[in-house]
PDB file of C-alpha atoms in Angstrom:
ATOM      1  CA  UNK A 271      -1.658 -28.449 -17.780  1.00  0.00           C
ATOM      2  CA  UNK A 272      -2.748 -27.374 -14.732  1.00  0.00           C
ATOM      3  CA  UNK A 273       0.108 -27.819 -11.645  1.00  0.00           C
ATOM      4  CA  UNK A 274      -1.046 -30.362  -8.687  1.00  0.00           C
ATOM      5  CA  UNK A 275      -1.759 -28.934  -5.404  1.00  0.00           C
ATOM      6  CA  UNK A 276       1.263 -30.907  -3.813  1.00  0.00           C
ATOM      7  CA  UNK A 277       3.619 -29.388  -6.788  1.00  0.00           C
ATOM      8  CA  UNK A 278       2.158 -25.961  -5.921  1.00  0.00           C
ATOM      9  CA  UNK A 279       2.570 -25.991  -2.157  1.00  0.00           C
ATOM     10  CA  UNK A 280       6.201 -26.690  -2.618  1.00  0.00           C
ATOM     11  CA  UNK A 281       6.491 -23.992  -5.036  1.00  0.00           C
ATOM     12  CA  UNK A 282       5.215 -21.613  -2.602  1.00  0.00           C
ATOM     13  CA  UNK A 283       7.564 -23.141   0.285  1.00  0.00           C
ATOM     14  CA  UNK A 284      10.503 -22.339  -2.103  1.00  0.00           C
ATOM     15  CA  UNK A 285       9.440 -18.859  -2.376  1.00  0.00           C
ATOM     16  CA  UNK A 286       9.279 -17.791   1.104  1.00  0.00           C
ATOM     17  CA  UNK A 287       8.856 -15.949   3.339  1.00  0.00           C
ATOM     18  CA  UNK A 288       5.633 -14.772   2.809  1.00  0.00           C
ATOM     19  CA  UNK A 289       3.847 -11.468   3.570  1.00  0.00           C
ATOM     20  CA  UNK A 290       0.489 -11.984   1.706  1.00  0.00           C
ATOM     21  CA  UNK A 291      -2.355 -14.266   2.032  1.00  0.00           C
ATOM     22  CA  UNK A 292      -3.647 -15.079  -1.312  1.00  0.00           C
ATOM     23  CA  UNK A 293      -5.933 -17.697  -2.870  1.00  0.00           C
ATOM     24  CA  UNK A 294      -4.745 -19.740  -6.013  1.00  0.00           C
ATOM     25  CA  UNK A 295      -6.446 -22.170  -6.458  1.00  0.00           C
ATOM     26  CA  UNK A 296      -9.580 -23.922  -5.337  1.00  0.00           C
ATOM     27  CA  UNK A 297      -7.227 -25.843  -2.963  1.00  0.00           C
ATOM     28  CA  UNK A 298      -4.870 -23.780  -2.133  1.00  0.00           C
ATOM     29  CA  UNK A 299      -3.411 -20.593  -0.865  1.00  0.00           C
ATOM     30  CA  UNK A 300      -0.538 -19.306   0.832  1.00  0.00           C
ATOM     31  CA  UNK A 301      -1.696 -20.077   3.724  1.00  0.00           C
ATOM     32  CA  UNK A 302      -2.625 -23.696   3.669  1.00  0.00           C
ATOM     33  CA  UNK A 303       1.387 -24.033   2.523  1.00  0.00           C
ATOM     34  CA  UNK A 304       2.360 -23.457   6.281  1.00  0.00           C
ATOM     35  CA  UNK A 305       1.392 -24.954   8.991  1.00  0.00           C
ATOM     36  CA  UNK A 306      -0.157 -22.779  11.965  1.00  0.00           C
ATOM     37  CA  UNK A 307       3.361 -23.006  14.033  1.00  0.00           C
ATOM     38  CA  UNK A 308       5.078 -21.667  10.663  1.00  0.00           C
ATOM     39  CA  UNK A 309       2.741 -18.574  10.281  1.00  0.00           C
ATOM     40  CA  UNK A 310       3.110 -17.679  13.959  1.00  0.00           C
ATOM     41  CA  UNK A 311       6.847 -17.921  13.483  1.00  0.00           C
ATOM     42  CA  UNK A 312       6.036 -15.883  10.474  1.00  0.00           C
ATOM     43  CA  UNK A 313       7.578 -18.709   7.708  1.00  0.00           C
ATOM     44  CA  UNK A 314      11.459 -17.018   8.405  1.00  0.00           C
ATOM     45  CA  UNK A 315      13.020 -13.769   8.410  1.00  0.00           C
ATOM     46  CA  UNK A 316      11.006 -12.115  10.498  1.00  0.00           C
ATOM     47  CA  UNK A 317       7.848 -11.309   7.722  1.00  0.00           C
ATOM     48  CA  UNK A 318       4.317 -11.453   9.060  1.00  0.00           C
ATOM     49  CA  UNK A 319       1.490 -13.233   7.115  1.00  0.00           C
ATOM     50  CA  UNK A 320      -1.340 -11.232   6.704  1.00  0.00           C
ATOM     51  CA  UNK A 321      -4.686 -11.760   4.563  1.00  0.00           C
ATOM     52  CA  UNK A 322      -6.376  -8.453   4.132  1.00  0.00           C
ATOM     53  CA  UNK A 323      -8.496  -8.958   1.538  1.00  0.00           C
ATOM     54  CA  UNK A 324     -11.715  -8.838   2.512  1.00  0.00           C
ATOM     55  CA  UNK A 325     -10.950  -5.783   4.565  1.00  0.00           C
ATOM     56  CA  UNK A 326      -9.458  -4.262   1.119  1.00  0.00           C
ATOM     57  CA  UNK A 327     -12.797  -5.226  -0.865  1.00  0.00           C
ATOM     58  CA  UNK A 328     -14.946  -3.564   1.582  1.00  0.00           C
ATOM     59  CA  UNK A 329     -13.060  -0.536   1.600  1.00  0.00           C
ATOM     60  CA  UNK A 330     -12.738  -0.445  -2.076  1.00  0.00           C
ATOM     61  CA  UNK A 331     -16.425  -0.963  -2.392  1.00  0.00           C
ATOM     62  CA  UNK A 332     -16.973   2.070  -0.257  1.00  0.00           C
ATOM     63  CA  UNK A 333     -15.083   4.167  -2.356  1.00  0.00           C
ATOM     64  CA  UNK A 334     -16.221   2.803  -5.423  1.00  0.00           C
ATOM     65  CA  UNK A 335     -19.277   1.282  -5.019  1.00  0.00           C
ATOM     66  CA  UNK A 336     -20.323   0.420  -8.304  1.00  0.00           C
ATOM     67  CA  UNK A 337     -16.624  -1.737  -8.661  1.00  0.00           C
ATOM     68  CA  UNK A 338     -13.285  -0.801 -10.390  1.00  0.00           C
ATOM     69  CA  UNK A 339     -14.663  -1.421 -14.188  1.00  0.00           C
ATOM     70  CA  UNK A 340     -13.321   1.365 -16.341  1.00  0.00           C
ATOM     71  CA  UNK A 341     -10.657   1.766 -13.357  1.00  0.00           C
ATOM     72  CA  UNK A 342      -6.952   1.586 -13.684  1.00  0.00           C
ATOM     73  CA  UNK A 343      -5.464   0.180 -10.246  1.00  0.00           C
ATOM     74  CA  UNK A 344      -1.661   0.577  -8.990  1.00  0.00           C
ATOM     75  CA  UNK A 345       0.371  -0.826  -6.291  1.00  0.00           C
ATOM     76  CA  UNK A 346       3.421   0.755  -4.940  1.00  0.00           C
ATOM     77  CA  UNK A 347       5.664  -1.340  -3.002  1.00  0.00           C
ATOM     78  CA  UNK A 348       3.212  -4.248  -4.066  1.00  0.00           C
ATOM     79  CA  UNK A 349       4.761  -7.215  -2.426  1.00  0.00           C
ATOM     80  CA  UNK A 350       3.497 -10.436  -3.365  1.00  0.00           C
ATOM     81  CA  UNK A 351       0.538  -8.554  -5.475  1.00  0.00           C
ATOM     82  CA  UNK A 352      -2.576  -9.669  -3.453  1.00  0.00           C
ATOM     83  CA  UNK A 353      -4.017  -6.377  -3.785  1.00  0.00           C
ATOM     84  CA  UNK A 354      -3.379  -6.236  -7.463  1.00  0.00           C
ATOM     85  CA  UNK A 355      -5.502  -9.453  -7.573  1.00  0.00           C
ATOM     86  CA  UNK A 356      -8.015  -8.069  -5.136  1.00  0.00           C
ATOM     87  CA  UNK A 357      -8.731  -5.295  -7.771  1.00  0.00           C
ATOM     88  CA  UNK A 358      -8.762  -7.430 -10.599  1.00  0.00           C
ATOM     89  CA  UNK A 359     -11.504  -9.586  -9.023  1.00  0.00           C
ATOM     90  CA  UNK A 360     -12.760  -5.660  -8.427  1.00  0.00           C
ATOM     91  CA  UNK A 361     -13.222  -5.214 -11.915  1.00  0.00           C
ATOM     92  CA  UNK A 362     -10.246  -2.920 -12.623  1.00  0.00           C
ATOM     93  CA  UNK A 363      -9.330  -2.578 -16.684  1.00  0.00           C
ATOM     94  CA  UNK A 364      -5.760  -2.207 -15.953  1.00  0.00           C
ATOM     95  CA  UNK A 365      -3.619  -3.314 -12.806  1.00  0.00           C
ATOM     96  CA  UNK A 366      -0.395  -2.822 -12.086  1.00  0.00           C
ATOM     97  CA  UNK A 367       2.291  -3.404  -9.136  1.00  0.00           C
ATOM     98  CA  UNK A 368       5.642  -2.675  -8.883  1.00  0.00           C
ATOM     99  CA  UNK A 369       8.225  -3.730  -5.889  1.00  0.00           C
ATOM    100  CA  UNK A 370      11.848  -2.800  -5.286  1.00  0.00           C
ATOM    101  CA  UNK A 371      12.646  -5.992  -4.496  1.00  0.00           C
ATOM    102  CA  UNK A 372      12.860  -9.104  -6.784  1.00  0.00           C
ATOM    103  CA  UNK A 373      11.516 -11.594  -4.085  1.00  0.00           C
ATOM    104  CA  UNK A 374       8.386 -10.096  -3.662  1.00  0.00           C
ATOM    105  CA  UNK A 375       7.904  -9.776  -7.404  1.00  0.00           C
ATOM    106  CA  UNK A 376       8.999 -13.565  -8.205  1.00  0.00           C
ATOM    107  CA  UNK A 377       6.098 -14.569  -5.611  1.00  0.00           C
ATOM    108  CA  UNK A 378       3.182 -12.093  -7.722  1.00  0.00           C
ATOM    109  CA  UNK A 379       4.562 -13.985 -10.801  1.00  0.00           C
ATOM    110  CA  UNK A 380       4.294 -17.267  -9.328  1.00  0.00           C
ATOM    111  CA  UNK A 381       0.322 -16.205  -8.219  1.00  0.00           C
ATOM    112  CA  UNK A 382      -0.200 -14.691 -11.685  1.00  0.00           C
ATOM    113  CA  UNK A 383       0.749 -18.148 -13.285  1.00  0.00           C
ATOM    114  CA  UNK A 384      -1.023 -20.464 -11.396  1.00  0.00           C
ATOM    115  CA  UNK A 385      -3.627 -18.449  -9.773  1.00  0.00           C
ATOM    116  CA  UNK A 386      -7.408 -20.445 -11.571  1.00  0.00           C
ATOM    117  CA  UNK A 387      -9.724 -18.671  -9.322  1.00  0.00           C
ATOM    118  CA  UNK A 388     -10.334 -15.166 -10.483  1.00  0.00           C
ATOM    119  CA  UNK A 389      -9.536 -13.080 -13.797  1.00  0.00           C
ATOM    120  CA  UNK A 390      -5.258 -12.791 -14.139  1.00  0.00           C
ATOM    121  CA  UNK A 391      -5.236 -10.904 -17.204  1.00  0.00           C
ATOM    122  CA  UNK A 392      -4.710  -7.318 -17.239  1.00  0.00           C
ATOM    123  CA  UNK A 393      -2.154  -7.663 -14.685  1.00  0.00           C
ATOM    124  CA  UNK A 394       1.442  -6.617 -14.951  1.00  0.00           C
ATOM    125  CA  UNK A 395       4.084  -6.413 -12.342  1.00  0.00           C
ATOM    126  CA  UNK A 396       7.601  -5.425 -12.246  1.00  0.00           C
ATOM    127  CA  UNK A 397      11.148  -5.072 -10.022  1.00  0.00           C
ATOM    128  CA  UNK A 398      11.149  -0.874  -9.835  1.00  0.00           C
ATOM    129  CA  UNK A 399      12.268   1.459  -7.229  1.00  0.00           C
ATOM    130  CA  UNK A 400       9.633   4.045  -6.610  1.00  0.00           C
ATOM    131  CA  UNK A 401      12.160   7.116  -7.565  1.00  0.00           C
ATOM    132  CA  UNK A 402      12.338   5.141 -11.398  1.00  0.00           C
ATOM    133  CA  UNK A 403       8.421   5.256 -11.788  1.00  0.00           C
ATOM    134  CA  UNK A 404       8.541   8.362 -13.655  1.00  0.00           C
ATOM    135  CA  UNK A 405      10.582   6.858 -16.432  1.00  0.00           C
ATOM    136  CA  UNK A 406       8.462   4.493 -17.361  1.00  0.00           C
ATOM    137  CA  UNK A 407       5.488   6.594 -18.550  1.00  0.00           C
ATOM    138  CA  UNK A 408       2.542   4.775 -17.399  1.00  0.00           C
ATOM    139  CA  UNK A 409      -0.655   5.741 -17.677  1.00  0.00           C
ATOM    140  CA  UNK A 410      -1.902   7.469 -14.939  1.00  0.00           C
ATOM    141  CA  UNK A 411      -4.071   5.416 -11.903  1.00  0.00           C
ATOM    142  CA  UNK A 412      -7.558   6.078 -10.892  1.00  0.00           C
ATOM    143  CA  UNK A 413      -6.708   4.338  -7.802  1.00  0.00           C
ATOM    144  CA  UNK A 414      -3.407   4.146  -6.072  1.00  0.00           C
ATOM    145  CA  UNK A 415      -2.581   2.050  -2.986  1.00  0.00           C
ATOM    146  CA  UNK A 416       0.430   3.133  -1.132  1.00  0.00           C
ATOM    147  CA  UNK A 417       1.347   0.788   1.796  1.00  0.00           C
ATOM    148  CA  UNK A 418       3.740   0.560   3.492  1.00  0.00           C
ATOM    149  CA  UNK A 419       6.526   2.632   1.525  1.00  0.00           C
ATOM    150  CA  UNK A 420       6.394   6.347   3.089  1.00  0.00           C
ATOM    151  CA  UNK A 421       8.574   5.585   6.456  1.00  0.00           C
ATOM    152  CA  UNK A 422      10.910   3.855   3.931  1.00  0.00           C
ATOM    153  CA  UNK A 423      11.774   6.281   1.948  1.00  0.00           C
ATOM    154  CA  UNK A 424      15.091   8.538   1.837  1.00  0.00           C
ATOM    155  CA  UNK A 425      12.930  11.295   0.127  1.00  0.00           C
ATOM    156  CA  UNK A 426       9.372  10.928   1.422  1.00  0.00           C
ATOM    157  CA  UNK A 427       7.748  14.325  -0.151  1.00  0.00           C
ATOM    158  CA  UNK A 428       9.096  13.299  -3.765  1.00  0.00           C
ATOM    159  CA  UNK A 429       7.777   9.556  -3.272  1.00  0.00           C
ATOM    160  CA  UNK A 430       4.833  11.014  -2.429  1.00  0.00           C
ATOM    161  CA  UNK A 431       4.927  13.128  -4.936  1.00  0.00           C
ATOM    162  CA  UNK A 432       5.272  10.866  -7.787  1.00  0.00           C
ATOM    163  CA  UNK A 433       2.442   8.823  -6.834  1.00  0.00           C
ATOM    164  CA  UNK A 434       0.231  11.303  -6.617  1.00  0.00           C
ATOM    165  CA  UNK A 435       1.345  12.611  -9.953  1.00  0.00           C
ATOM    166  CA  UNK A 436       0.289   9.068 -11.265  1.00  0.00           C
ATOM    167  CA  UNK A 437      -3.045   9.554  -9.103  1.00  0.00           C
ATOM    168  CA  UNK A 438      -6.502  10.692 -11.093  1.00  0.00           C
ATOM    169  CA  UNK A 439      -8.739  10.395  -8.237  1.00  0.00           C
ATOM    170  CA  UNK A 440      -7.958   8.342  -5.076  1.00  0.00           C
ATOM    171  CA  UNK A 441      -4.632   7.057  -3.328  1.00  0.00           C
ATOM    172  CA  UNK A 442      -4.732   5.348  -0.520  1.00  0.00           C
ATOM    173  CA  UNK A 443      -1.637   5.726   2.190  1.00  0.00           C
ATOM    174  CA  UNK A 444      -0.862   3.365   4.825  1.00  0.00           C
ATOM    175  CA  UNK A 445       2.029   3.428   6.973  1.00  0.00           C
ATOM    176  CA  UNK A 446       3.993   3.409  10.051  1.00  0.00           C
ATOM    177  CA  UNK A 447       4.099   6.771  12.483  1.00  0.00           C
ATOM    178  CA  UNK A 448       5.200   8.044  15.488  1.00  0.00           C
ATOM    179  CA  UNK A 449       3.194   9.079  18.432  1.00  0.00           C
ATOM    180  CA  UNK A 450       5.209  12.382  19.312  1.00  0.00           C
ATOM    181  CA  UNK A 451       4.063  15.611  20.978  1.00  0.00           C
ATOM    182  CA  UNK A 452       5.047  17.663  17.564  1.00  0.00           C
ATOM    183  CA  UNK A 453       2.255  16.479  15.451  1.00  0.00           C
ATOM    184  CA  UNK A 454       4.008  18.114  12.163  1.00  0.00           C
ATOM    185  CA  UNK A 455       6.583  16.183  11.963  1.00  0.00           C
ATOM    186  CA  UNK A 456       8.785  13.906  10.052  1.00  0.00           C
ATOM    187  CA  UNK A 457      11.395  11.807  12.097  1.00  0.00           C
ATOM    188  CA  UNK A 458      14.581  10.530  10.830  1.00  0.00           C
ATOM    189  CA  UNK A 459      15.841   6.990  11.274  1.00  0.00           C
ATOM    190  CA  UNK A 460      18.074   4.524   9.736  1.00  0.00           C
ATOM    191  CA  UNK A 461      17.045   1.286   9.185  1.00  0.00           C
ATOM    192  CA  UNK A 462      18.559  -2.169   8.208  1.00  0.00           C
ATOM    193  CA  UNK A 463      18.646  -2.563   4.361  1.00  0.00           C
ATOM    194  CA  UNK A 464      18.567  -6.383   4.324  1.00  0.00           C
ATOM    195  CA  UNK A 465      15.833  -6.872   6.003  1.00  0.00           C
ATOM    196  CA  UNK A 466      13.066  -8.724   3.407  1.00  0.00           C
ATOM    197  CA  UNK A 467      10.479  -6.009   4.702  1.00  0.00           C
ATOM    198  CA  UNK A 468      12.822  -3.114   4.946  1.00  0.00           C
ATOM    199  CA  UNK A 469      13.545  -0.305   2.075  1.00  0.00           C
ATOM    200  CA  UNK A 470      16.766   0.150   0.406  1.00  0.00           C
ATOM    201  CA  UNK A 471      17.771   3.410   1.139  1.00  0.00           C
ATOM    202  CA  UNK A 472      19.008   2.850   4.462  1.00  0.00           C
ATOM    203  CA  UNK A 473      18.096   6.777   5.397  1.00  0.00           C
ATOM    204  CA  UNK A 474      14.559   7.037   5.828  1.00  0.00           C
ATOM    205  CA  UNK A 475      11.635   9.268   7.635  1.00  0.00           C
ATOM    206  CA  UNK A 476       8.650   8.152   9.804  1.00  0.00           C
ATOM    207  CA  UNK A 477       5.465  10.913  10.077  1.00  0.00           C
ATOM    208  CA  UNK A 478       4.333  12.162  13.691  1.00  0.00           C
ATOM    209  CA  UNK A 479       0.537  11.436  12.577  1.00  0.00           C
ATOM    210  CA  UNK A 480      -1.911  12.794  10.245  1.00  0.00           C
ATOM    211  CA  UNK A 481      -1.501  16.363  10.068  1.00  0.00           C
ATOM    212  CA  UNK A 482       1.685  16.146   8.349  1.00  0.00           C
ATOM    213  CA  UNK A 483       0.647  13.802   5.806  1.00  0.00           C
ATOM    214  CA  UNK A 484      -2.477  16.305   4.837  1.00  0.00           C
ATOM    215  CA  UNK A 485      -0.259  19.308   4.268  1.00  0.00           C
ATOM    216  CA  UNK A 486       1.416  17.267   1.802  1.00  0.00           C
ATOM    217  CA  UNK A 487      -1.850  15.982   0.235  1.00  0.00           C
ATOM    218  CA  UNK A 488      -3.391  19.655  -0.118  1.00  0.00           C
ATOM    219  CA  UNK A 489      -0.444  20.955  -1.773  1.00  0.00           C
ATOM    220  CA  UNK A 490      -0.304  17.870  -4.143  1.00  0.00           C
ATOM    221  CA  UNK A 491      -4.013  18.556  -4.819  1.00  0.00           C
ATOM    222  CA  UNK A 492      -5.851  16.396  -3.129  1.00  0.00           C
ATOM    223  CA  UNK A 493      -8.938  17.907  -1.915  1.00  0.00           C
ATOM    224  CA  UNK A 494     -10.633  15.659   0.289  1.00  0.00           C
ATOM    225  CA  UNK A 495      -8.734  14.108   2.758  1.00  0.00           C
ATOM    226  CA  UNK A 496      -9.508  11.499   5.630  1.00  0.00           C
ATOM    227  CA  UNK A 497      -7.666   9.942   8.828  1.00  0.00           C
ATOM    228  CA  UNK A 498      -9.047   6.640   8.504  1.00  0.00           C
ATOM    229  CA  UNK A 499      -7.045   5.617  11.804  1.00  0.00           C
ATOM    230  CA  UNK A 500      -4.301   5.440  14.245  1.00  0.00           C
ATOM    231  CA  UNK A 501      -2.922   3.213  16.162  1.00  0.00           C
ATOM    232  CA  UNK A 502      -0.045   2.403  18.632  1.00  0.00           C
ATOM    233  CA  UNK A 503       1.515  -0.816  19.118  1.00  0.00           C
ATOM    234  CA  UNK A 504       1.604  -2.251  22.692  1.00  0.00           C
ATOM    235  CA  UNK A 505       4.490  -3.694  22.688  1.00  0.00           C
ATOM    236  CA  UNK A 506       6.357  -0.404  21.216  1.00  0.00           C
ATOM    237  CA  UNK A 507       4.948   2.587  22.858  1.00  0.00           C
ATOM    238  CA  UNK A 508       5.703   5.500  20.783  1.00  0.00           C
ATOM    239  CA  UNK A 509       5.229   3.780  17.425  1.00  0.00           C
ATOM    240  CA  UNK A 510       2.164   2.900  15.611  1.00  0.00           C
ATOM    241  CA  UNK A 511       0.219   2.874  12.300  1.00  0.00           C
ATOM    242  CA  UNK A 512      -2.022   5.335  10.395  1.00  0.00           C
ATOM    243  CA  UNK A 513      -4.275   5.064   7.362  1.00  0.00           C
ATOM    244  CA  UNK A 514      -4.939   8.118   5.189  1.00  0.00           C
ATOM    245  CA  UNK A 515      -6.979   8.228   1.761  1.00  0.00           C
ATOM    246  CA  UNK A 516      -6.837  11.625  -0.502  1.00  0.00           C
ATOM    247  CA  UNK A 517      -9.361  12.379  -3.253  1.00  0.00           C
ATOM    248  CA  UNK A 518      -9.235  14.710  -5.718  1.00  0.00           C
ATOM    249  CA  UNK A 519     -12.533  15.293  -5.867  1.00  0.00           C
ATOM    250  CA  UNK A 520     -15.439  15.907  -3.030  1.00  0.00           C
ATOM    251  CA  UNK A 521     -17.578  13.170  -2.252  1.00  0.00           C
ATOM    252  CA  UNK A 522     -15.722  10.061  -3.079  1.00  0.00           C
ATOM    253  CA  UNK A 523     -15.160   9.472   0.178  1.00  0.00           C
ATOM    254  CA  UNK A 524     -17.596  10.040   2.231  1.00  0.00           C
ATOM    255  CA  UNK A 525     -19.401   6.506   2.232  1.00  0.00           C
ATOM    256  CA  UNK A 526     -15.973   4.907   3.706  1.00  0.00           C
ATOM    257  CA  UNK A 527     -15.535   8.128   6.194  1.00  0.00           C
ATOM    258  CA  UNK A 528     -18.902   7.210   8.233  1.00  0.00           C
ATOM    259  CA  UNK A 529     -18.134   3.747   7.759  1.00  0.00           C
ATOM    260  CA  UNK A 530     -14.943   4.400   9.541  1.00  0.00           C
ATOM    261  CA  UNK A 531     -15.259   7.324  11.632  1.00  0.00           C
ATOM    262  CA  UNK A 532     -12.745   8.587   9.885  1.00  0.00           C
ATOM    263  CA  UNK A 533     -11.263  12.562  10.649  1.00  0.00           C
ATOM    264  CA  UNK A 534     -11.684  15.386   8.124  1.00  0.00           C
ATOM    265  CA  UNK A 535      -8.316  16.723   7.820  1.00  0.00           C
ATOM    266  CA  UNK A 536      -9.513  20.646   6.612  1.00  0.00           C
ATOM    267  CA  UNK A 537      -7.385  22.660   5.575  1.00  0.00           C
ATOM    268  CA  UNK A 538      -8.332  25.305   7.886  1.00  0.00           C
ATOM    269  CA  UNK A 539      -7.043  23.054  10.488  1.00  0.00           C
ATOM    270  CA  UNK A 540      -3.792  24.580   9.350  1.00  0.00           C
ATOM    271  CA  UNK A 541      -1.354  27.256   9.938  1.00  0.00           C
ATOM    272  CA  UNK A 542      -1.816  28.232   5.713  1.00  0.00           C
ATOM    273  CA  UNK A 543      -5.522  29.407   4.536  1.00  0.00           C
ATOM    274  CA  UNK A 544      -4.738  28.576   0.762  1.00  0.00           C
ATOM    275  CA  UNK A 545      -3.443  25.369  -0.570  1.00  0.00           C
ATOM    276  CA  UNK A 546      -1.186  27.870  -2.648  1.00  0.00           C
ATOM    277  CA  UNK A 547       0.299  29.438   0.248  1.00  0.00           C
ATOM    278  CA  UNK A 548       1.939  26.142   1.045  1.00  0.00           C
ATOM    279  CA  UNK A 549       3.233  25.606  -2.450  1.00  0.00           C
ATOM    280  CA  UNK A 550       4.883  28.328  -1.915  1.00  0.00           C
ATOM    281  CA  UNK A 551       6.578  28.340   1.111  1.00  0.00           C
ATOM    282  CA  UNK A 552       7.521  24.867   0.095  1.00  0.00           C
ATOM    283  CA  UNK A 553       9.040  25.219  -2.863  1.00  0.00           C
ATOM    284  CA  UNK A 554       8.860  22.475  -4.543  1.00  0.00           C
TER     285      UNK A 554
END
């Protein structure tokens, strides 16, 4: 039997905070389970409420403008799952998220069981910590969305890494940077484990902008890749956001890069001519 709206909202007040906007049901979503004082105070701990999914859809469309049917979809770091159940809607065969932390995952289960207005099967999520992906020998992605997980990583090349290794033709990379004068650079930091938004490494890196993150997309073999944007916040001058998407093959994104004015990142803007020279030096 379907759960009343009243039973629901107090389900999703019990599961806070919040990070993701998503529709259940006809009557409600996250959202209406707060009033506007509570999402401005960002419903505890310090967690922003966001609802990005129509700004997902049209940049999935752009990509992939014929839908995600055929498509397998995965979420690293996928919080409470909304894009999981953005790509479902999409079309995708097969999606999958995975989070590090059980809170975020108990909220995607709580959507997946109640949620009446779009298709929930095909979905899966799980607690996992990016480095344990490997081990569970999934079936590679089409499409891979990694948000907000690079700057908390210990080991940022072998996170990327393994998504890309789970990556047949896009991912997707959004995350925080710093606006330094060495644009090739990762900085170090530490940051505060228990934090709900933080990672759990404690150690962790932050990129000085896009250049770095295309070296390590041409020598992971993505061919096509595309600043989408940068940002700095104005409240914390020297810190920002960027958006990057990768494709391993030409063309796939070239519908969301004049949508965007988004920046080629060629490899000729580089110090190494061949994406082999780079393997190489690197080494690993």
């Amino acid at each position: 039997m379907q759960i009343t709206a009243d039973k629901l909202i107090q389900k999703i007040r019990q599961h806070r905070p919040w990070h993701h906007n998503v529709q259940i049901t006809d009557e409600v979503d996250v959202f209406s389970a707060f009033d506007e004082s509570e999402r401005v105070r960002a419903n505890n701990n310090n967690v922003g409420m966001i609802d990005p999914r129509e700004r997902f859809i049209k940049k999935a469309n752009l990509i992939y403008p014929q839908g995600l049917g055929g498509k397998r979809f995965l979420d690293c770091a996928c919080n409470a799952g909304g894009y999981c159940f953005w790509a479902r809607e999409l079309g995708a065969q097969r999606v999958h998220g995975f989070d590090v932390r059980p809170h975020w995952i108990d909220q995607a289960q709580l959507i997946l069981k109640h949620r009446t207005v779009a298709p929930v099967d095909r979905i899966s999520f799980e607690v996992c910590d990016l480095l344990q992906l490997p081990q569970k020998k999934l079936e590679p992605a089409d499409f891979t969305l990694f948000k907000g997980i690079f700057y908390h990583l210990a080991d940022p090349i072998l996170g990327l890494k393994i998504a890309a290794d789970m990556t047949r033709e896009v991912l997707w990379i959004n995350t925080a940077r710093r606006f330094i004068e060495n644009s090739d650079s990762l900085v170090c930091y530490f940051e505060n484990t228990q934090a709900p938004m933080s990672g759990v490494h404690s150690l962790c890196w932050m990129p000085s902008g896009p250049r770095v993150m295309a070296k390590m997309l041409y020598w992971l073999g993505f061919v096509d890749i595309r600043h989408i944007f940068s940002h700095e916040h104005q409240d914390k001058p020297g810190f920002g956001r960027m958006e990057i998407m990768a494709s391993r093959r030409k063309g796939m994104l070239d519908e969301i890069a004049r949508e965007e004015n988004a920046e080629t990142m060629s490899i000729d803007h580089f110090e190494h001519a061949k994406v082999a020279d780079v393997k190489t030096k690197l080494m690993l």
